[in-house]
């Protein structure tokens, strides 16, 4: 339809070639409602037209006010605040408050929030026995996923998801206890005694104390590591409708309790295409071994052997992930203090070659948040298989904010997609087993 031949309306005018009928589908906020397709039928008694979008490449599942991403411009904002400014000047708990409430906390609100979190860091002693049931080499993400799900059984009232007080308690309990579980899981893997929370420390210092304290009466984390952890937690706190947040929203839409919904998010984050990428990046860099091997590795990736350049690419960012830029600067600060990491040279060489290679730039494959993060965590002596647990600690704040927004969204109901059936038509049962 050439411009000007019809009145301009905020609607798609579609004509069904099978019937010649024309339909006007309203466009709101750049989207058409999939349900508006249902009216398009060849015959009156049929179901109607579906939208087909495997992996939801072009489907908005919700309206959200929490996080804004512009993938082409490399913009990321939490409740309108640029990630660069929050990473530079905010704390993680301040960011967790902002994600949920939509505004920065007043000093009074912040003090109460920090107090509440600080005094909910302990877990039931039975959780320790639960963790002892795992082998010493159990993957930390597998342990975290099951332990958070198990926590649901200790707080049966968390099921009262429409009780604001219960919801608030669940926010506090999960944001407070996931670091404790993470630290206990770390200590279990090392065969070391669990270290209990120290209420006189900040959120990040307390986490690092539960991970690393030995016989000293009070653990003092290195300021550069405390700072790096705070910034990395802020950067990883939320990222709109990513795979794990979609899992949390989907499980939450059945009105399951938030502990079970967050456990589902942890399970999704575990995958190497998602949060597991930070672990996969380190394994890839260790496999390459030396900057001189980078060229051959890149050729292997380009040859389509299935080997991906882990830490590169993103469903939304088609330019440099703004978080990766911040993490790269943070890595420089950390390595200035603790000494150059030999694998950082491999990572820098990988980035340098990939960003000048048409195979990657034509596919808009740039470093994402996971590319440099693992190098920092490794410099802090975290084991590679623990990196995604650190991602999960931070993302718990975003998952919960998204979960609550879903619950309060009048348009939402239980998530139940349709399908295009491509299987057998009706056929009679005839056993293929030998007659008894
Ligand atoms: C996170 O969604 C989020 O917001 C996630 C996250 C968050 O904060 O929650 O940002 C965190 O998960 C970051 C992403 C971490 N994952 C990785 O680093 C794993 C490696 N990256 C890829 O697997 C991939 O880029 C994805 C999964 C991140 C995105 O995949 P898409 O959007 O489905 O893109 P695609 O697989 O369709 O790729 C398009 C093309 C393909 O090539 P062709 O078929 O066109 O020839 O690019 C290729 C892919 O093969 N490609 C890669 C690649 N990523 C995509 N080739 C080599 N190396 C890669 N990393």
Coordinates of C-alpha atoms and ligand atoms in Angstrom, one line a residue:
X1 CA 0.0 0.0 0.0
X2 CA 1.8 3.2 -1.1
X3 CA 2.0 6.0 1.4
X4 CA -1.0 8.4 1.4
X5 CA -3.4 6.1 -0.5
X6 CA -5.3 5.2 2.7
X7 CA -5.9 7.0 6.0
X8 CA -2.9 6.4 8.2
X9 CA -4.0 4.4 11.2
X10 CA -2.0 2.6 14.0
X11 CA -3.1 -0.7 12.6
X12 CA -1.9 -3.5 10.3
X13 CA -4.3 -4.1 7.5
X14 CA -4.0 -7.7 6.5
X15 CA -5.8 -9.5 3.7
X16 CA -6.3 -13.3 4.0
X17 CA -5.6 -14.6 0.5
X18 CA -7.7 -17.7 1.1
X19 CA -10.9 -15.7 1.7
X20 CA -10.1 -12.2 0.4
X21 CA -11.2 -10.8 3.7
X22 CA -9.2 -7.8 5.2
X23 CA -8.6 -7.4 8.9
X24 CA -7.3 -4.3 10.8
X25 CA -4.9 -5.4 13.6
X26 CA -4.2 -2.4 16.0
X27 CA -0.5 -1.6 16.6
X28 CA 0.2 -0.6 20.2
X29 CA 3.7 0.2 21.4
X30 CA 5.1 -1.3 18.3
X31 CA 3.3 -4.6 18.7
X32 CA 0.2 -6.4 17.4
X33 CA -1.7 -8.7 19.8
X34 CA -1.2 -12.3 18.8
X35 CA -4.9 -12.9 19.9
X36 CA -6.0 -10.4 17.2
X37 CA -4.8 -13.1 14.7
X38 CA -7.3 -15.6 16.1
X39 CA -10.2 -13.9 14.2
X40 CA -8.5 -14.8 10.8
X41 CA -10.1 -18.0 9.7
X42 CA -10.6 -19.8 6.4
X43 CA -13.8 -21.4 7.7
X44 CA -15.9 -20.2 10.6
X45 CA -15.6 -23.4 12.6
X46 CA -11.8 -23.5 12.6
X47 CA -9.6 -22.5 15.6
X48 CA -8.1 -19.3 13.9
X49 CA -4.6 -18.2 13.1
X50 CA -1.7 -18.6 15.5
X51 CA 1.6 -16.7 15.6
X52 CA 4.5 -19.1 15.3
X53 CA 7.7 -18.0 17.0
X54 CA 10.1 -20.8 18.2
X55 CA 12.4 -19.5 21.0
X56 CA 10.3 -16.3 21.1
X57 CA 12.7 -14.4 18.8
X58 CA 10.1 -11.8 18.0
X59 CA 7.5 -12.1 20.8
X60 CA 6.9 -9.7 23.7
X61 CA 5.6 -11.9 26.5
X62 CA 4.9 -9.0 28.9
X63 CA 5.0 -5.3 29.5
X64 CA 7.7 -4.4 31.9
X65 CA 9.1 -1.2 33.5
X66 CA 12.1 -2.8 35.2
X67 CA 15.0 -2.9 32.7
X68 CA 15.4 -1.3 29.3
X69 CA 17.9 -2.6 26.7
X70 CA 18.7 -1.1 23.3
X71 CA 20.6 -3.9 21.6
X72 CA 21.8 -1.7 18.7
X73 CA 23.0 1.2 20.8
X74 CA 24.4 -1.0 23.6
X75 CA 22.2 0.7 26.2
X76 CA 21.1 -0.9 29.5
X77 CA 19.2 0.9 32.2
X78 CA 17.6 -0.3 35.4
X79 CA 14.4 1.7 36.1
X80 CA 15.8 4.4 33.8
X81 CA 19.2 4.7 35.5
X82 CA 22.2 3.9 33.1
X83 CA 24.0 0.8 34.2
X84 CA 27.3 2.7 34.0
X85 CA 26.2 5.1 36.7
X86 CA 24.8 2.4 39.0
X87 CA 27.9 0.3 38.6
X88 CA 30.1 3.3 39.4
X89 CA 28.2 4.7 42.4
X90 CA 25.5 2.4 43.8
X91 CA 25.6 -0.6 46.0
X92 CA 24.1 -4.0 45.1
X93 CA 21.4 -3.8 47.8
X94 CA 20.5 -0.3 46.6
X95 CA 20.1 -1.7 43.1
X96 CA 18.0 -4.7 44.3
X97 CA 15.7 -2.2 46.1
X98 CA 15.5 0.0 42.9
X99 CA 14.7 -3.0 40.7
X100 CA 11.8 -4.0 42.9
X101 CA 10.4 -0.6 43.9
X102 CA 11.1 1.4 40.8
X103 CA 12.7 4.2 42.8
X104 CA 16.0 4.6 44.7
X105 CA 15.5 4.1 48.5
X106 CA 15.5 6.9 51.0
X107 CA 18.2 6.7 53.6
X108 CA 15.6 5.4 56.1
X109 CA 14.3 2.8 53.6
X110 CA 17.8 1.8 52.8
X111 CA 18.9 1.3 56.4
X112 CA 15.8 -0.8 57.1
X113 CA 16.4 -2.8 53.9
X114 CA 20.1 -3.5 54.8
X115 CA 19.1 -4.4 58.4
X116 CA 16.4 -6.8 57.2
X117 CA 18.7 -8.5 54.8
X118 CA 21.5 -8.7 57.3
X119 CA 19.3 -10.4 59.9
X120 CA 18.0 -13.0 57.5
X121 CA 21.3 -14.4 56.3
X122 CA 21.1 -17.6 58.4
X123 CA 19.6 -20.8 57.0
X124 CA 18.0 -23.7 58.9
X125 CA 20.6 -26.0 60.3
X126 CA 19.0 -28.9 58.4
X127 CA 20.2 -27.3 55.2
X128 CA 23.7 -28.1 56.2
X129 CA 22.8 -31.8 56.4
X130 CA 21.0 -31.5 53.0
X131 CA 24.2 -30.1 51.5
X132 CA 26.3 -32.9 53.1
X133 CA 24.3 -35.3 51.0
X134 CA 26.1 -34.1 47.8
X135 CA 29.4 -35.6 46.6
X136 CA 32.4 -33.3 47.1
X137 CA 32.6 -32.7 43.3
X138 CA 28.9 -32.0 42.8
X139 CA 28.4 -29.1 40.4
X140 CA 27.7 -25.9 42.6
X141 CA 24.8 -24.9 40.3
X142 CA 23.2 -28.3 40.7
X143 CA 23.5 -27.9 44.5
X144 CA 22.3 -24.3 44.5
X145 CA 19.2 -25.1 42.3
X146 CA 18.2 -28.0 44.6
X147 CA 18.9 -26.2 47.8
X148 CA 16.9 -23.1 46.9
X149 CA 14.0 -25.4 45.9
X150 CA 14.4 -27.2 49.3
X151 CA 14.2 -23.9 51.1
X152 CA 10.7 -23.7 49.8
X153 CA 9.8 -26.5 52.3
X154 CA 11.1 -24.4 55.2
X155 CA 8.8 -21.5 54.4
X156 CA 5.4 -22.9 53.6
X157 CA 3.8 -19.5 54.0
X158 CA 5.8 -18.2 51.0
X159 CA 2.9 -19.8 49.0
X160 CA 0.7 -16.9 50.2
X161 CA 2.0 -14.9 47.2
X162 CA -0.8 -12.3 47.3
X163 CA 0.0 -11.4 50.9
X164 CA 2.4 -8.3 50.7
X165 CA 4.0 -9.1 54.0
X166 CA 4.8 -12.7 52.9
X167 CA 6.1 -11.5 49.5
X168 CA 8.3 -9.0 51.3
X169 CA 9.6 -11.7 53.5
X170 CA 10.4 -13.9 50.5
X171 CA 12.3 -11.1 48.8
X172 CA 14.4 -10.6 52.0
X173 CA 14.9 -14.3 52.7
X174 CA 16.0 -15.1 49.1
X175 CA 18.3 -12.1 48.6
X176 CA 19.8 -12.7 52.1
X177 CA 20.1 -16.5 52.0
X178 CA 21.3 -17.3 48.5
X179 CA 24.8 -15.9 49.3
X180 CA 24.9 -18.0 52.4
X181 CA 23.9 -21.1 50.5
X182 CA 26.5 -20.2 47.8
X183 CA 29.2 -19.9 50.4
X184 CA 28.2 -23.1 52.1
X185 CA 28.3 -24.9 48.7
X186 CA 31.8 -23.5 48.1
X187 CA 33.0 -24.7 51.5
X188 CA 31.4 -28.1 50.9
X189 CA 33.4 -28.5 47.7
X190 CA 36.6 -27.6 49.5
X191 CA 35.8 -29.9 52.4
X192 CA 36.0 -26.9 54.7
X193 CA 33.8 -26.1 57.7
X194 CA 30.9 -23.7 56.9
X195 CA 31.4 -20.1 58.0
X196 CA 28.4 -18.4 59.5
X197 CA 27.3 -14.9 58.5
X198 CA 28.9 -12.0 60.2
X199 CA 26.3 -9.3 60.7
X200 CA 28.9 -6.5 61.2
X201 CA 30.0 -6.8 57.6
X202 CA 28.4 -5.4 54.4
X203 CA 26.4 -7.8 52.1
X204 CA 29.4 -8.4 49.8
X205 CA 32.0 -8.5 52.6
X206 CA 29.9 -11.0 54.5
X207 CA 29.6 -13.2 51.4
X208 CA 33.4 -13.1 50.9
X209 CA 33.9 -13.8 54.6
X210 CA 31.6 -16.9 54.5
X211 CA 33.6 -18.1 51.5
X212 CA 37.2 -17.4 52.7
X213 CA 37.4 -17.0 56.5
X214 CA 39.7 -19.4 58.2
X215 CA 40.7 -19.2 61.8
X216 CA 40.9 -15.4 62.0
X217 CA 38.3 -13.8 64.2
X218 CA 37.1 -11.4 61.5
X219 CA 37.7 -11.8 57.8
X220 CA 38.9 -8.8 55.9
X221 CA 38.4 -9.0 52.1
X222 CA 40.8 -7.2 49.8
X223 CA 39.1 -3.8 48.8
X224 CA 39.7 -4.4 45.1
X225 CA 37.9 -7.8 45.3
X226 CA 35.1 -6.3 47.4
X227 CA 34.6 -3.5 44.9
X228 CA 34.8 -5.9 41.9
X229 CA 32.2 -8.2 43.5
X230 CA 29.8 -5.3 44.2
X231 CA 30.1 -4.1 40.6
X232 CA 29.7 -7.5 39.1
X233 CA 26.6 -8.2 41.3
X234 CA 25.1 -4.9 40.1
X235 CA 25.9 -5.7 36.4
X236 CA 24.3 -9.1 36.7
X237 CA 21.2 -8.1 38.7
X238 CA 18.7 -8.0 35.9
X239 CA 18.5 -8.2 32.1
X240 CA 14.8 -8.0 31.2
X241 CA 13.2 -11.1 29.6
X242 CA 16.3 -13.4 29.3
X243 CA 16.0 -17.2 29.4
X244 CA 16.1 -17.6 33.2
X245 CA 13.8 -14.7 33.9
X246 CA 11.4 -16.2 31.5
X247 CA 11.6 -19.5 33.5
X248 CA 10.9 -17.6 36.7
X249 CA 7.9 -15.8 35.2
X250 CA 6.6 -19.0 33.7
X251 CA 6.8 -21.0 36.9
X252 CA 5.5 -18.1 38.9
X253 CA 2.5 -17.8 36.6
X254 CA 1.2 -21.1 38.0
X255 CA 1.3 -19.3 41.4
X256 CA 4.0 -21.6 42.7
X257 CA 6.0 -20.0 45.6
X258 CA 8.9 -17.7 44.8
X259 CA 11.6 -20.2 46.1
X260 CA 10.4 -22.7 43.5
X261 CA 10.3 -20.0 40.8
X262 CA 13.8 -18.8 41.6
X263 CA 15.0 -22.5 41.6
X264 CA 13.7 -22.7 38.0
X265 CA 15.6 -19.6 37.1
X266 CA 18.8 -21.1 38.6
X267 CA 18.2 -24.2 36.5
X268 CA 17.9 -22.2 33.3
X269 CA 20.9 -20.0 34.1
X270 CA 23.0 -23.2 34.5
X271 CA 23.0 -23.7 30.7
X272 CA 26.2 -22.9 28.9
X273 CA 24.3 -20.7 26.4
X274 CA 23.1 -18.5 29.3
X275 CA 24.7 -18.0 32.7
X276 CA 26.9 -21.1 32.3
X277 CA 28.8 -19.1 29.6
X278 CA 31.1 -17.5 32.1
X279 CA 32.4 -21.0 33.1
X280 CA 32.5 -22.0 29.5
X281 CA 34.6 -18.9 28.6
X282 CA 37.3 -19.9 31.1
X283 CA 37.4 -23.5 29.9
X284 CA 37.7 -22.2 26.3
X285 CA 40.5 -19.9 27.2
X286 CA 42.3 -22.7 29.2
X287 CA 41.8 -25.0 26.1
X288 CA 43.4 -22.4 23.9
X289 CA 46.3 -22.1 26.3
X290 CA 48.4 -19.4 24.7
X291 CA 47.8 -16.3 22.5
X292 CA 49.7 -18.0 19.7
X293 CA 46.9 -20.6 19.4
X294 CA 44.1 -18.0 19.1
X295 CA 44.2 -17.7 15.3
X296 CA 43.8 -21.5 14.8
X297 CA 40.9 -21.6 17.4
X298 CA 39.1 -18.8 15.6
X299 CA 39.4 -20.7 12.3
X300 CA 37.9 -23.7 14.0
X301 CA 34.9 -21.6 15.1
X302 CA 34.5 -20.2 11.6
X303 CA 34.7 -23.6 10.1
X304 CA 31.4 -24.4 11.7
X305 CA 32.7 -27.3 13.8
X306 CA 30.1 -26.4 16.4
X307 CA 32.7 -24.8 18.6
X308 CA 31.3 -21.4 19.6
X309 CA 33.3 -18.4 20.7
X310 CA 31.9 -18.5 24.3
X311 CA 31.3 -15.1 25.8
X312 CA 30.5 -13.7 22.4
X313 CA 27.1 -13.0 20.9
X314 CA 23.8 -12.0 22.3
X315 CA 20.1 -12.3 21.4
X316 CA 19.6 -8.6 22.0
X317 CA 22.9 -6.8 21.9
X318 CA 24.0 -6.5 18.3
X319 CA 26.8 -4.2 19.5
X320 CA 29.2 -4.4 22.4
X321 CA 27.4 -5.4 25.6
X322 CA 27.7 -2.3 27.8
X323 CA 28.3 -4.6 30.8
X324 CA 31.3 -6.2 29.0
X325 CA 32.9 -2.8 28.6
X326 CA 32.6 -2.1 32.4
X327 CA 33.8 -5.6 33.3
X328 CA 36.8 -5.2 31.0
X329 CA 37.8 -2.0 32.8
X330 CA 37.2 -3.7 36.2
X331 CA 39.5 -6.6 35.1
X332 CA 42.3 -4.0 34.4
X333 CA 41.9 -2.6 37.9
X334 CA 42.0 -6.1 39.4
X335 CA 45.0 -7.3 37.4
X336 CA 46.9 -4.1 38.2
X337 CA 46.6 -5.1 41.8
X338 CA 47.0 -8.9 41.7
X339 CA 49.2 -9.2 38.6
X340 CA 48.5 -9.9 35.0
X341 CA 46.5 -13.1 34.4
X342 CA 48.2 -15.1 31.6
X343 CA 44.8 -16.0 30.3
X344 CA 43.8 -12.4 30.0
X345 CA 46.3 -12.1 27.2
X346 CA 44.5 -15.0 25.4
X347 CA 41.1 -13.2 26.0
X348 CA 42.5 -9.9 24.7
X349 CA 43.9 -11.6 21.6
X350 CA 40.6 -13.4 21.0
X351 CA 38.7 -10.2 21.2
X352 CA 41.1 -8.3 19.0
X353 CA 41.0 -10.9 16.3
X354 CA 37.3 -11.6 16.5
X355 CA 36.4 -7.9 16.3
X356 CA 38.3 -7.5 13.1
X357 CA 37.0 -10.6 11.5
X358 CA 34.0 -10.4 9.2
X359 CA 32.6 -13.8 10.3
X360 CA 31.9 -12.3 13.8
X361 CA 31.1 -8.7 12.9
X362 CA 28.7 -9.7 10.1
X363 CA 26.9 -11.8 12.6
X364 CA 27.1 -9.0 15.1
X365 CA 28.9 -11.1 17.6
X366 CA 30.6 -8.9 20.2
X367 CA 31.8 -9.7 23.7
X368 CA 28.9 -10.1 26.2
X369 CA 28.9 -9.8 30.0
X370 CA 30.4 -13.3 30.4
X371 CA 33.5 -12.8 28.4
X372 CA 35.7 -11.1 31.0
X373 CA 33.8 -11.9 34.2
X374 CA 35.3 -15.3 34.7
X375 CA 38.8 -13.9 34.6
X376 CA 38.0 -11.6 37.5
X377 CA 36.4 -14.4 39.5
X378 CA 39.3 -16.7 38.8
X379 CA 41.8 -14.0 40.0
X380 CA 39.7 -14.2 43.3
X381 CA 40.4 -17.9 43.3
X382 CA 36.9 -19.0 42.7
X383 CA 36.8 -22.3 41.0
X384 CA 35.5 -22.2 37.4
X385 CA 32.4 -24.2 38.1
X386 CA 31.4 -21.7 40.8
X387 CA 31.2 -18.7 38.4
X388 CA 27.6 -19.1 37.5
X389 CA 26.6 -19.4 41.2
X390 CA 28.0 -15.8 41.5
X391 CA 25.8 -14.8 38.6
X392 CA 22.8 -16.4 40.3
X393 CA 23.4 -14.5 43.6
X394 CA 23.1 -11.3 41.7
X395 CA 20.2 -12.3 39.4
X396 CA 18.0 -13.3 42.3
X397 CA 17.2 -9.6 42.8
X398 CA 16.1 -9.3 39.2
X399 CA 14.2 -12.5 39.1
X400 CA 12.2 -11.5 42.2
X401 CA 11.4 -8.1 40.8
X402 CA 10.3 -9.6 37.5
X403 CA 8.3 -12.3 39.4
X404 CA 6.4 -9.7 41.4
X405 CA 5.8 -7.5 38.3
X406 CA 4.3 -10.5 36.6
X407 CA 2.0 -11.3 39.6
X408 CA 0.7 -7.7 39.7
X409 CA 0.2 -7.5 35.9
X410 CA -3.6 -7.7 35.3
X411 CA -3.0 -9.0 31.8
X412 CA -0.9 -12.0 33.0
X413 CA -2.3 -15.5 33.7
X414 CA -0.8 -19.0 33.7
X415 CA 1.7 -19.3 30.8
X416 CA 0.4 -21.9 28.5
X417 CA 1.5 -21.6 24.8
X418 CA -0.2 -23.4 21.9
X419 CA 1.6 -25.6 19.3
X420 CA 1.5 -26.6 15.7
X421 CA 0.9 -30.3 15.8
X422 CA 3.0 -32.2 13.2
X423 CA 2.6 -35.7 14.6
X424 CA 0.5 -38.8 13.5
X425 CA -3.2 -38.7 12.8
X426 CA -5.4 -41.2 14.7
X427 CA -4.2 -44.8 14.4
X428 CA -5.4 -48.0 16.1
X429 CA -3.3 -49.5 19.0
X430 CA -1.7 -52.8 18.1
X431 CA 0.9 -54.1 20.6
X432 CA 4.4 -54.5 19.1
X433 CA 5.4 -56.6 22.1
X434 CA 5.5 -60.4 21.8
X435 CA 2.2 -61.8 23.2
X436 CA 2.6 -62.8 26.9
Ligands
LIG1 C1 23.8 -14.3 28.9 O1 19.4 -12.9 27.2 C2 20.1 -12.4 28.1 O2 19.9 -11.2 28.4 C3 21.2 -13.2 28.6 C4 22.2 -12.5 29.5 C5 21.6 -12.0 30.8 O3 22.1 -11.1 31.4 O4 20.6 -12.7 31.3 O5 22.8 -11.4 28.8 C6 23.4 -13.4 29.9 O6 23.3 -15.4 28.8 C7 24.8 -13.8 27.8 C8 25.1 -14.8 26.7 C9 26.1 -15.9 27.2 N1 26.2 -17.0 26.2 C10 27.3 -17.2 25.5 O7 28.3 -16.4 25.5 C11 27.4 -18.4 24.7 C12 27.9 -18.1 23.3 N2 26.9 -17.3 22.6 C13 25.9 -18.0 21.8 O8 25.6 -19.3 22.1 C14 24.8 -17.1 21.3 O9 25.4 -15.9 20.8 C15 23.7 -16.7 22.2 C16 23.0 -17.9 22.7 C17 24.1 -15.8 23.3 C18 22.6 -16.0 21.3 O10 22.2 -16.9 20.4 P1 21.0 -16.5 19.3 O11 20.5 -15.1 19.5 O12 20.1 -17.6 19.2 O13 21.9 -16.4 18.0 P2 22.1 -17.6 17.0 O14 22.6 -18.8 17.8 O15 21.0 -17.7 16.1 O16 23.4 -17.1 16.2 C19 23.3 -16.3 15.0 C20 24.6 -16.8 14.2 C21 24.6 -18.3 14.0 O17 25.4 -18.5 12.8 P3 24.7 -18.8 11.4 O18 23.7 -20.0 11.7 O19 24.0 -17.6 11.0 O20 25.8 -19.2 10.5 O21 25.8 -16.5 14.9 C22 26.5 -17.7 15.3 C23 25.4 -18.8 15.1 O22 26.1 -20.0 14.8 N3 26.9 -17.5 16.6 C24 28.1 -17.8 17.1 C25 28.1 -17.4 18.4 N4 26.9 -17.0 18.8 C26 26.1 -17.0 17.7 N5 29.2 -18.3 16.4 C27 30.3 -18.4 17.2 N6 30.4 -18.1 18.5 C28 29.3 -17.6 19.1 N7 29.4 -17.3 20.4

